[in-house]
PDB file of C-alpha atoms in Angstrom:
ATOM      1  CA  MET Z   1     -15.815 -44.925 -22.339  1.00 34.00           C
ATOM      2  CA  MET Z   2     -13.537 -42.272 -20.846  1.00 38.00           C
ATOM      3  CA  LYS Z   3     -10.971 -40.972 -23.337  1.00 43.00           C
ATOM      4  CA  ASN Z   4      -7.278 -40.951 -22.490  1.00 50.00           C
ATOM      5  CA  LYS Z   5      -6.396 -37.409 -21.386  1.00 52.00           C
ATOM      6  CA  GLN Z   6      -3.226 -37.514 -23.498  1.00 53.00           C
ATOM      7  CA  ASN Z   7      -5.435 -37.970 -26.575  1.00 62.00           C
ATOM      8  CA  ILE Z   8      -7.599 -34.967 -25.689  1.00 77.00           C
ATOM      9  CA  PHE Z   9      -5.140 -32.286 -24.543  1.00 82.00           C
ATOM     10  CA  GLN Z  10      -2.071 -31.000 -26.316  1.00 92.00           C
ATOM     11  CA  LEU Z  11       0.766 -28.534 -25.763  1.00 95.00           C
ATOM     12  CA  TYR Z  12       1.078 -25.652 -28.227  1.00 96.00           C
ATOM     13  CA  GLY Z  13       3.855 -23.077 -28.529  1.00 97.00           C
ATOM     14  CA  ALA Z  14       4.760 -19.916 -30.445  1.00 98.00           C
ATOM     15  CA  PHE Z  15       7.626 -17.433 -30.666  1.00 97.00           C
ATOM     16  CA  SER Z  16       8.051 -13.811 -31.733  1.00 97.00           C
ATOM     17  CA  SER Z  17      10.965 -11.385 -31.752  1.00 95.00           C
ATOM     18  CA  VAL Z  18      11.243  -7.829 -33.076  1.00 93.00           C
ATOM     19  CA  ARG Z  19      14.162  -5.415 -33.136  1.00 88.00           C
ATOM     20  CA  GLY Z  20      12.009  -2.416 -32.224  1.00 82.00           C
ATOM     21  CA  ASP Z  21      13.682   0.977 -32.627  1.00 83.00           C
ATOM     22  CA  ARG Z  22      17.179  -0.352 -31.953  1.00 83.00           C
ATOM     23  CA  ASP Z  23      19.825  -0.568 -34.681  1.00 79.00           C
ATOM     24  CA  TYR Z  24      20.758  -4.043 -33.513  1.00 82.00           C
ATOM     25  CA  GLN Z  25      19.145  -7.180 -32.114  1.00 86.00           C
ATOM     26  CA  GLU Z  26      20.533  -8.393 -28.795  1.00 90.00           C
ATOM     27  CA  ASP Z  27      17.665 -10.748 -27.923  1.00 93.00           C
ATOM     28  CA  GLN Z  28      17.864 -14.418 -28.821  1.00 95.00           C
ATOM     29  CA  GLY Z  29      15.345 -17.167 -28.206  1.00 97.00           C
ATOM     30  CA  PHE Z  30      13.948 -20.519 -29.157  1.00 97.00           C
ATOM     31  CA  VAL Z  31      10.700 -22.472 -28.805  1.00 98.00           C
ATOM     32  CA  SER Z  32      10.031 -26.101 -29.627  1.00 97.00           C
ATOM     33  CA  VAL Z  33       7.123 -28.484 -28.997  1.00 96.00           C
ATOM     34  CA  GLU Z  34       7.450 -32.208 -29.639  1.00 93.00           C
ATOM     35  CA  ASP Z  35       4.612 -34.714 -29.920  1.00 88.00           C
ATOM     36  CA  GLY Z  36       2.191 -32.199 -28.433  1.00 89.00           C
ATOM     37  CA  LYS Z  37       3.435 -33.152 -24.971  1.00 90.00           C
ATOM     38  CA  ASN Z  38       6.942 -31.804 -24.415  1.00 94.00           C
ATOM     39  CA  GLY Z  39       8.245 -28.305 -24.898  1.00 96.00           C
ATOM     40  CA  ILE Z  40      11.247 -26.092 -24.319  1.00 97.00           C
ATOM     41  CA  GLY Z  41      11.499 -22.322 -24.475  1.00 98.00           C
ATOM     42  CA  ILE Z  42      14.338 -19.909 -23.787  1.00 98.00           C
ATOM     43  CA  ILE Z  43      14.852 -16.156 -24.103  1.00 98.00           C
ATOM     44  CA  CYS Z  44      18.155 -14.353 -23.588  1.00 97.00           C
ATOM     45  CA  ASP Z  45      18.337 -10.556 -23.580  1.00 95.00           C
ATOM     46  CA  GLY Z  46      21.892  -9.371 -24.191  1.00 93.00           C
ATOM     47  CA  ILE Z  47      22.877  -6.540 -21.867  1.00 89.00           C
ATOM     48  CA  GLY Z  48      22.923  -3.292 -23.819  1.00 74.00           C
ATOM     49  CA  GLY Z  49      25.330  -1.610 -21.441  1.00 66.00           C
ATOM     50  CA  LEU Z  50      28.017  -4.123 -22.394  1.00 68.00           C
ATOM     51  CA  PRO Z  51      29.624  -4.127 -25.847  1.00 67.00           C
ATOM     52  CA  ASN Z  52      28.996  -7.778 -26.739  1.00 85.00           C
ATOM     53  CA  GLY Z  53      25.421  -8.405 -25.633  1.00 86.00           C
ATOM     54  CA  SER Z  54      24.340 -10.073 -28.868  1.00 90.00           C
ATOM     55  CA  GLU Z  55      27.248 -12.530 -28.748  1.00 92.00           C
ATOM     56  CA  ALA Z  56      26.429 -13.331 -25.126  1.00 94.00           C
ATOM     57  CA  SER Z  57      22.750 -14.035 -25.767  1.00 95.00           C
ATOM     58  CA  MET Z  58      23.470 -16.127 -28.866  1.00 95.00           C
ATOM     59  CA  THR Z  59      26.142 -18.150 -27.082  1.00 95.00           C
ATOM     60  CA  ALA Z  60      23.876 -18.784 -24.084  1.00 97.00           C
ATOM     61  CA  VAL Z  61      20.952 -19.996 -26.202  1.00 97.00           C
ATOM     62  CA  GLN Z  62      23.086 -22.253 -28.385  1.00 97.00           C
ATOM     63  CA  LYS Z  63      24.983 -23.773 -25.456  1.00 97.00           C
ATOM     64  CA  PHE Z  64      21.794 -24.292 -23.451  1.00 98.00           C
ATOM     65  CA  LEU Z  65      20.168 -26.212 -26.302  1.00 97.00           C
ATOM     66  CA  GLU Z  66      23.296 -28.302 -26.877  1.00 97.00           C
ATOM     67  CA  ASP Z  67      23.482 -29.229 -23.202  1.00 96.00           C
ATOM     68  CA  PHE Z  68      19.760 -29.872 -22.880  1.00 96.00           C
ATOM     69  CA  ILE Z  69      19.761 -32.790 -25.316  1.00 93.00           C
ATOM     70  CA  THR Z  70      22.400 -34.545 -23.194  1.00 92.00           C
ATOM     71  CA  ILE Z  71      20.235 -34.702 -20.046  1.00 92.00           C
ATOM     72  CA  ASP Z  72      20.048 -38.124 -18.437  1.00 87.00           C
ATOM     73  CA  LYS Z  73      16.759 -37.914 -16.528  1.00 82.00           C
ATOM     74  CA  SER Z  74      17.628 -41.061 -14.620  1.00 80.00           C
ATOM     75  CA  GLN Z  75      20.559 -39.200 -13.047  1.00 84.00           C
ATOM     76  CA  GLU Z  76      19.194 -35.678 -12.481  1.00 88.00           C
ATOM     77  CA  ASP Z  77      15.850 -33.897 -12.612  1.00 93.00           C
ATOM     78  CA  TYR Z  78      15.207 -30.755 -14.625  1.00 95.00           C
ATOM     79  CA  SER Z  79      15.535 -28.462 -11.610  1.00 95.00           C
ATOM     80  CA  THR Z  80      19.006 -29.770 -10.877  1.00 95.00           C
ATOM     81  CA  PHE Z  81      20.032 -29.550 -14.525  1.00 96.00           C
ATOM     82  CA  LEU Z  82      18.742 -25.988 -14.909  1.00 97.00           C
ATOM     83  CA  LYS Z  83      20.563 -24.714 -11.848  1.00 96.00           C
ATOM     84  CA  LYS Z  84      23.839 -26.358 -12.848  1.00 96.00           C
ATOM     85  CA  GLU Z  85      23.404 -25.129 -16.403  1.00 97.00           C
ATOM     86  CA  MET Z  86      23.217 -21.506 -15.290  1.00 98.00           C
ATOM     87  CA  HIS Z  87      26.663 -21.836 -13.712  1.00 97.00           C
ATOM     88  CA  ARG Z  88      28.006 -23.503 -16.853  1.00 97.00           C
ATOM     89  CA  LEU Z  89      26.608 -20.751 -19.079  1.00 97.00           C
ATOM     90  CA  ASP Z  90      27.878 -18.044 -16.731  1.00 97.00           C
ATOM     91  CA  ALA Z  91      31.389 -19.460 -16.942  1.00 96.00           C
ATOM     92  CA  ARG Z  92      31.118 -19.855 -20.724  1.00 95.00           C
ATOM     93  CA  VAL Z  93      30.003 -16.272 -21.384  1.00 95.00           C
ATOM     94  CA  HIS Z  94      32.350 -14.836 -18.750  1.00 94.00           C
ATOM     95  CA  GLY Z  95      35.223 -16.593 -20.507  1.00 93.00           C
ATOM     96  CA  MET Z  96      34.401 -15.358 -24.015  1.00 90.00           C
ATOM     97  CA  ALA Z  97      37.390 -13.878 -25.830  1.00 85.00           C
ATOM     98  CA  ASP Z  98      38.104 -12.231 -29.164  1.00 82.00           C
ATOM     99  CA  LYS Z  99      40.370 -13.702 -31.850  1.00 83.00           C
ATOM    100  CA  ASN Z 100      43.394 -12.287 -30.058  1.00 83.00           C
ATOM    101  CA  GLY Z 101      42.447 -13.962 -26.792  1.00 84.00           C
ATOM    102  CA  ARG Z 102      41.360 -10.765 -25.064  1.00 85.00           C
ATOM    103  CA  ALA Z 103      38.404 -11.120 -22.712  1.00 82.00           C
ATOM    104  CA  LEU Z 104      35.096  -9.801 -24.010  1.00 83.00           C
ATOM    105  CA  SER Z 105      32.828  -7.763 -21.783  1.00 85.00           C
ATOM    106  CA  ALA Z 106      29.515  -9.513 -22.293  1.00 89.00           C
ATOM    107  CA  GLY Z 107      26.409 -10.568 -20.429  1.00 94.00           C
ATOM    108  CA  THR Z 108      22.799 -11.622 -20.881  1.00 96.00           C
ATOM    109  CA  THR Z 109      19.649 -12.273 -18.921  1.00 96.00           C
ATOM    110  CA  LEU Z 110      18.025 -15.686 -19.289  1.00 98.00           C
ATOM    111  CA  VAL Z 111      14.615 -17.236 -18.738  1.00 98.00           C
ATOM    112  CA  ALA Z 112      13.851 -20.805 -19.761  1.00 98.00           C
ATOM    113  CA  VAL Z 113      11.093 -23.359 -19.298  1.00 98.00           C
ATOM    114  CA  VAL Z 114      10.927 -27.102 -19.816  1.00 97.00           C
ATOM    115  CA  ILE Z 115       7.526 -28.783 -20.109  1.00 97.00           C
ATOM    116  CA  ASP Z 116       7.456 -32.551 -19.784  1.00 94.00           C
ATOM    117  CA  GLU Z 117       3.953 -34.002 -20.117  1.00 89.00           C
ATOM    118  CA  GLU Z 118       2.088 -31.309 -18.165  1.00 91.00           C
ATOM    119  CA  MET Z 119       4.928 -30.667 -15.700  1.00 95.00           C
ATOM    120  CA  LEU Z 120       6.623 -27.258 -15.912  1.00 97.00           C
ATOM    121  CA  SER Z 121      10.171 -26.498 -14.753  1.00 97.00           C
ATOM    122  CA  TRP Z 122      11.687 -23.034 -15.095  1.00 98.00           C
ATOM    123  CA  VAL Z 123      14.810 -21.027 -14.408  1.00 98.00           C
ATOM    124  CA  SER Z 124      15.617 -17.309 -14.420  1.00 98.00           C
ATOM    125  CA  VAL Z 125      18.670 -15.062 -14.177  1.00 98.00           C
ATOM    126  CA  GLY Z 126      18.280 -11.318 -14.609  1.00 96.00           C
ATOM    127  CA  ASP Z 127      15.112  -9.291 -15.205  1.00 95.00           C
ATOM    128  CA  SER Z 128      13.288 -11.047 -18.036  1.00 96.00           C
ATOM    129  CA  LYS Z 129       9.914 -12.469 -17.019  1.00 97.00           C
ATOM    130  CA  ILE Z 130       8.066 -15.776 -16.743  1.00 98.00           C
ATOM    131  CA  TYR Z 131       4.294 -15.582 -16.257  1.00 98.00           C
ATOM    132  CA  ILE Z 132       1.685 -18.290 -15.710  1.00 97.00           C
ATOM    133  CA  VAL Z 133      -1.943 -17.575 -16.565  1.00 97.00           C
ATOM    134  CA  ARG Z 134      -4.659 -19.746 -15.044  1.00 95.00           C
ATOM    135  CA  ASP Z 135      -8.325 -18.845 -15.462  1.00 90.00           C
ATOM    136  CA  ASN Z 136      -8.416 -15.065 -14.928  1.00 89.00           C
ATOM    137  CA  MET Z 137      -5.236 -14.778 -12.886  1.00 95.00           C
ATOM    138  CA  MET Z 138      -1.681 -14.046 -13.981  1.00 97.00           C
ATOM    139  CA  VAL Z 139       1.317 -14.682 -11.739  1.00 96.00           C
ATOM    140  CA  GLN Z 140       4.951 -13.730 -12.253  1.00 96.00           C
ATOM    141  CA  CYS Z 141       7.031 -16.774 -11.330  1.00 95.00           C
ATOM    142  CA  ASN Z 142      10.466 -15.222 -10.975  1.00 95.00           C
ATOM    143  CA  ARG Z 143      12.020 -12.291  -9.166  1.00 93.00           C
ATOM    144  CA  GLU Z 144      13.791  -9.478 -10.974  1.00 94.00           C
ATOM    145  CA  HIS Z 145      17.489  -9.573 -10.174  1.00 96.00           C
ATOM    146  CA  ASN Z 146      18.052  -5.843 -10.107  1.00 93.00           C
ATOM    147  CA  TYR Z 147      18.792  -3.027  -7.674  1.00 94.00           C
ATOM    148  CA  LEU Z 148      15.118  -2.052  -7.491  1.00 93.00           C
ATOM    149  CA  THR Z 149      14.292  -5.424  -5.905  1.00 93.00           C
ATOM    150  CA  ILE Z 150      16.981  -4.816  -3.286  1.00 95.00           C
ATOM    151  CA  LEU Z 151      15.717  -1.289  -2.621  1.00 96.00           C
ATOM    152  CA  ASN Z 152      12.144  -2.544  -2.180  1.00 94.00           C
ATOM    153  CA  GLU Z 153      13.288  -5.191   0.308  1.00 95.00           C
ATOM    154  CA  MET Z 154      15.412  -2.689   2.243  1.00 96.00           C
ATOM    155  CA  LEU Z 155      12.524  -0.219   2.433  1.00 96.00           C
ATOM    156  CA  LYS Z 156      10.114  -2.940   3.553  1.00 94.00           C
ATOM    157  CA  ASP Z 157      12.530  -4.111   6.271  1.00 96.00           C
ATOM    158  CA  GLY Z 158      13.132  -0.563   7.510  1.00 96.00           C
ATOM    159  CA  ILE Z 159      16.816  -0.601   6.556  1.00 96.00           C
ATOM    160  CA  ILE Z 160      16.383   2.571   4.501  1.00 95.00           C
ATOM    161  CA  ASN Z 161      13.794   5.358   4.633  1.00 95.00           C
ATOM    162  CA  LEU Z 162      11.686   6.720   1.786  1.00 96.00           C
ATOM    163  CA  ASP Z 163      14.056   9.636   1.151  1.00 96.00           C
ATOM    164  CA  THR Z 164      16.988   7.275   0.589  1.00 96.00           C
ATOM    165  CA  TYR Z 165      14.796   5.036  -1.557  1.00 95.00           C
ATOM    166  CA  ASN Z 166      13.836   7.953  -3.802  1.00 96.00           C
ATOM    167  CA  GLU Z 167      17.462   9.081  -4.059  1.00 96.00           C
ATOM    168  CA  GLU Z 168      18.588   5.620  -5.205  1.00 96.00           C
ATOM    169  CA  ILE Z 169      15.709   4.530  -7.399  1.00 94.00           C
ATOM    170  CA  TYR Z 170      17.238   5.972 -10.577  1.00 94.00           C
ATOM    171  CA  LYS Z 171      19.683   3.050 -10.438  1.00 94.00           C
ATOM    172  CA  GLY Z 172      16.853   0.546 -10.066  1.00 93.00           C
ATOM    173  CA  ASP Z 173      17.297  -1.152 -13.453  1.00 90.00           C
ATOM    174  CA  SER Z 174      20.912  -2.100 -12.710  1.00 92.00           C
ATOM    175  CA  LEU Z 175      21.180  -5.892 -12.777  1.00 94.00           C
ATOM    176  CA  THR Z 176      22.481  -7.721  -9.728  1.00 95.00           C
ATOM    177  CA  SER Z 177      22.676 -11.057 -11.546  1.00 95.00           C
ATOM    178  CA  PHE Z 178      23.251 -11.990 -15.175  1.00 96.00           C
ATOM    179  CA  ILE Z 179      24.848 -14.714 -17.245  1.00 97.00           C
ATOM    180  CA  GLY Z 180      28.475 -13.729 -17.819  1.00 95.00           C
ATOM    181  CA  MET Z 181      29.134 -11.815 -14.600  1.00 94.00           C
ATOM    182  CA  GLY Z 182      31.257 -14.653 -13.204  1.00 94.00           C
ATOM    183  CA  ASN Z 183      30.629 -16.425  -9.891  1.00 90.00           C
ATOM    184  CA  LEU Z 184      26.873 -16.288 -10.461  1.00 93.00           C
ATOM    185  CA  SER Z 185      24.962 -16.282  -7.170  1.00 87.00           C
ATOM    186  CA  GLN Z 186      21.327 -15.314  -7.865  1.00 94.00           C
ATOM    187  CA  ILE Z 187      19.330 -17.973  -9.709  1.00 97.00           C
ATOM    188  CA  ASP Z 188      15.574 -18.494  -9.532  1.00 97.00           C
ATOM    189  CA  VAL Z 189      14.461 -22.077 -10.200  1.00 97.00           C
ATOM    190  CA  ASN Z 190      11.367 -23.971  -9.123  1.00 95.00           C
ATOM    191  CA  PRO Z 191      12.490 -26.940  -6.992  1.00 92.00           C
ATOM    192  CA  ASN Z 192       9.355 -28.942  -7.809  1.00 94.00           C
ATOM    193  CA  PRO Z 193       7.663 -29.107 -11.224  1.00 95.00           C
ATOM    194  CA  PHE Z 194       4.430 -27.134 -11.607  1.00 96.00           C
ATOM    195  CA  HIS Z 195       1.453 -29.144 -12.855  1.00 95.00           C
ATOM    196  CA  LEU Z 196      -0.166 -27.470 -15.852  1.00 94.00           C
ATOM    197  CA  LEU Z 197      -3.929 -27.727 -16.260  1.00 93.00           C
ATOM    198  CA  LYS Z 198      -6.176 -27.309 -19.273  1.00 91.00           C
ATOM    199  CA  ASN Z 199      -6.017 -23.767 -20.718  1.00 93.00           C
ATOM    200  CA  ASP Z 200      -3.003 -22.730 -18.645  1.00 96.00           C
ATOM    201  CA  VAL Z 201      -0.707 -20.328 -20.499  1.00 97.00           C
ATOM    202  CA  VAL Z 202       3.018 -19.817 -19.901  1.00 98.00           C
ATOM    203  CA  LEU Z 203       4.581 -16.596 -21.224  1.00 98.00           C
ATOM    204  CA  LEU Z 204       8.267 -15.681 -21.316  1.00 98.00           C
ATOM    205  CA  CYS Z 205       9.317 -12.177 -22.323  1.00 97.00           C
ATOM    206  CA  SER Z 206      12.269  -9.837 -22.411  1.00 95.00           C
ATOM    207  CA  ASP Z 207      11.889  -6.433 -20.761  1.00 92.00           C
ATOM    208  CA  GLY Z 208      10.998  -4.863 -24.101  1.00 92.00           C
ATOM    209  CA  LEU Z 209       7.459  -5.974 -23.281  1.00 95.00           C
ATOM    210  CA  SER Z 210       7.276  -5.780 -19.496  1.00 94.00           C
ATOM    211  CA  LYS Z 211       8.607  -2.214 -19.339  1.00 92.00           C
ATOM    212  CA  LEU Z 212       5.857  -0.981 -21.662  1.00 94.00           C
ATOM    213  CA  LEU Z 213       2.763  -3.036 -20.836  1.00 96.00           C
ATOM    214  CA  MET Z 214       1.270  -3.473 -17.395  1.00 95.00           C
ATOM    215  CA  GLN Z 215       0.528  -6.996 -16.249  1.00 95.00           C
ATOM    216  CA  ASP Z 216      -3.243  -6.416 -16.495  1.00 96.00           C
ATOM    217  CA  GLU Z 217      -2.903  -5.399 -20.136  1.00 97.00           C
ATOM    218  CA  ILE Z 218      -0.835  -8.487 -20.968  1.00 97.00           C
ATOM    219  CA  LEU Z 219      -3.436 -10.652 -19.237  1.00 97.00           C
ATOM    220  CA  SER Z 220      -6.316  -9.076 -21.169  1.00 97.00           C
ATOM    221  CA  VAL Z 221      -4.631  -9.913 -24.477  1.00 97.00           C
ATOM    222  CA  ILE Z 222      -3.978 -13.514 -23.433  1.00 97.00           C
ATOM    223  CA  ARG Z 223      -7.558 -13.976 -22.237  1.00 95.00           C
ATOM    224  CA  ARG Z 224      -8.942 -12.578 -25.496  1.00 95.00           C
ATOM    225  CA  TYR Z 225      -6.810 -14.615 -27.890  1.00 94.00           C
ATOM    226  CA  ARG Z 226      -5.660 -17.603 -25.803  1.00 91.00           C
ATOM    227  CA  ASP Z 227      -6.874 -20.102 -28.435  1.00 91.00           C
ATOM    228  CA  ASN Z 228      -4.562 -18.492 -31.021  1.00 95.00           C
ATOM    229  CA  LEU Z 229      -1.055 -18.115 -29.598  1.00 97.00           C
ATOM    230  CA  GLU Z 230       0.348 -16.439 -32.718  1.00 97.00           C
ATOM    231  CA  LYS Z 231      -2.369 -13.794 -32.414  1.00 97.00           C
ATOM    232  CA  VAL Z 232      -1.528 -13.278 -28.738  1.00 98.00           C
ATOM    233  CA  LEU Z 233       2.091 -12.518 -29.609  1.00 98.00           C
ATOM    234  CA  GLU Z 234       1.167 -10.337 -32.572  1.00 97.00           C
ATOM    235  CA  GLU Z 235      -1.184  -8.251 -30.433  1.00 97.00           C
ATOM    236  CA  LEU Z 236       1.337  -7.909 -27.605  1.00 98.00           C
ATOM    237  CA  GLN Z 237       4.019  -6.732 -30.037  1.00 97.00           C
ATOM    238  CA  ASN Z 238       1.615  -4.237 -31.622  1.00 96.00           C
ATOM    239  CA  ARG Z 239       0.559  -2.840 -28.263  1.00 96.00           C
ATOM    240  CA  ALA Z 240       4.154  -2.497 -27.113  1.00 95.00           C
ATOM    241  CA  GLN Z 241       5.003  -0.611 -30.290  1.00 94.00           C
ATOM    242  CA  LYS Z 242       2.025   1.734 -29.878  1.00 94.00           C
ATOM    243  CA  LYS Z 243       2.795   2.307 -26.203  1.00 94.00           C
ATOM    244  CA  ALA Z 244       6.397   3.239 -27.036  1.00 93.00           C
ATOM    245  CA  LYS Z 245       5.172   5.811 -29.561  1.00 92.00           C
ATOM    246  CA  THR Z 246       2.625   7.210 -27.110  1.00 92.00           C
ATOM    247  CA  LYS Z 247       5.244   7.558 -24.382  1.00 89.00           C
ATOM    248  CA  GLN Z 248       7.777   8.830 -26.942  1.00 90.00           C
ATOM    249  CA  VAL Z 249      10.370   6.301 -25.834  1.00 91.00           C
ATOM    250  CA  ILE Z 250      12.613   3.977 -27.808  1.00 84.00           C
ATOM    251  CA  GLN Z 251      11.111   0.531 -28.217  1.00 85.00           C
ATOM    252  CA  ASP Z 252      13.667  -2.033 -27.128  1.00 87.00           C
ATOM    253  CA  ASN Z 253      14.204  -5.465 -28.679  1.00 91.00           C
ATOM    254  CA  THR Z 254      11.124  -7.447 -27.676  1.00 95.00           C
ATOM    255  CA  THR Z 255      11.116 -11.241 -27.616  1.00 97.00           C
ATOM    256  CA  LEU Z 256       8.225 -13.463 -26.546  1.00 98.00           C
ATOM    257  CA  ALA Z 257       7.722 -17.188 -26.115  1.00 98.00           C
ATOM    258  CA  ILE Z 258       4.361 -18.690 -25.216  1.00 98.00           C
ATOM    259  CA  PHE Z 259       2.923 -22.121 -24.444  1.00 98.00           C
ATOM    260  CA  SER Z 260      -0.606 -23.308 -23.811  1.00 96.00           C
ATOM    261  CA  TYR Z 261      -1.920 -26.662 -22.666  1.00 89.00           C
ATOM    262  CA  GLN Z 262      -5.349 -27.018 -24.252  1.00 86.00           C
ATOM    263  CA  GLU Z 263      -7.818 -29.325 -25.905  1.00 82.00           C
ATOM    264  CA  LYS Z 264      -6.719 -30.587 -29.282  1.00 79.00           C
ATOM    265  CA  LYS Z 265      -8.064 -28.640 -32.227  1.00 71.00           C
ATOM    266  CA  GLU Z 266     -10.741 -30.540 -34.146  1.00 62.00           C
ATOM    267  CA  LYS Z 267      -8.631 -31.260 -37.229  1.00 59.00           C
ATOM    268  CA  GLU Z 268      -5.911 -32.770 -35.016  1.00 56.00           C
ATOM    269  CA  LYS Z 269      -8.391 -35.024 -33.236  1.00 52.00           C
ATOM    270  CA  THR Z 270      -9.462 -36.580 -36.525  1.00 48.00           C
ATOM    271  CA  ALA Z 271      -6.030 -36.675 -38.199  1.00 50.00           C
TER     272      ALA Z 271
END
């Protein structure tokens, strides 16, 4: 007799966050898996160039989770909710004020995923990353909302030449979209859910990882330890730390969230 697929496969998740060499933690995140079928993950990276990045990232995560539990799936799908939610969070962070009512200068990037029985929905604002690993391939789902992306497009389209590109590239990390900027315009969201298959891995990360490790190196770690998500995150954090020391650069806050849809572990099958 053929076994019910829902009894064979299960969703697993893990989370890791380190302060790195910074004196403060501006990353915030959350991962949850329910019933081995449904999951939610979010990472917000407070903008270091603004004075209230940690407050922005904390506010965005907390508000997102509060709003998420109110979803009426009979009225709107996840894609619609996620897009609307980015505008709500943008307005909320943009309107933050101190105890005297003075506006706070604050902002944060945001990546989030919702997994509902094998179906993945995601949203992104800023330059944090969402990757999907299937078999031996790793794909970045979202664009980076920064000046470098604009420069690359302008160079490709012949709007600027290589000399201008090289003159401007030092500003490449400047964000063109973030939660808290007000009148948010750039949002990446998948309009149709992505169907996860057995052994697929979904990784979210702040730029503390992606600026230090190449995509091939991240993939090699996932392929080696994909049956142990906590080990994947531990190894990625260790490699990022070593790479920062080798390059003699400051290791930024580094936050990771990971999910994998895989066959149930033996003890869970018999429980």
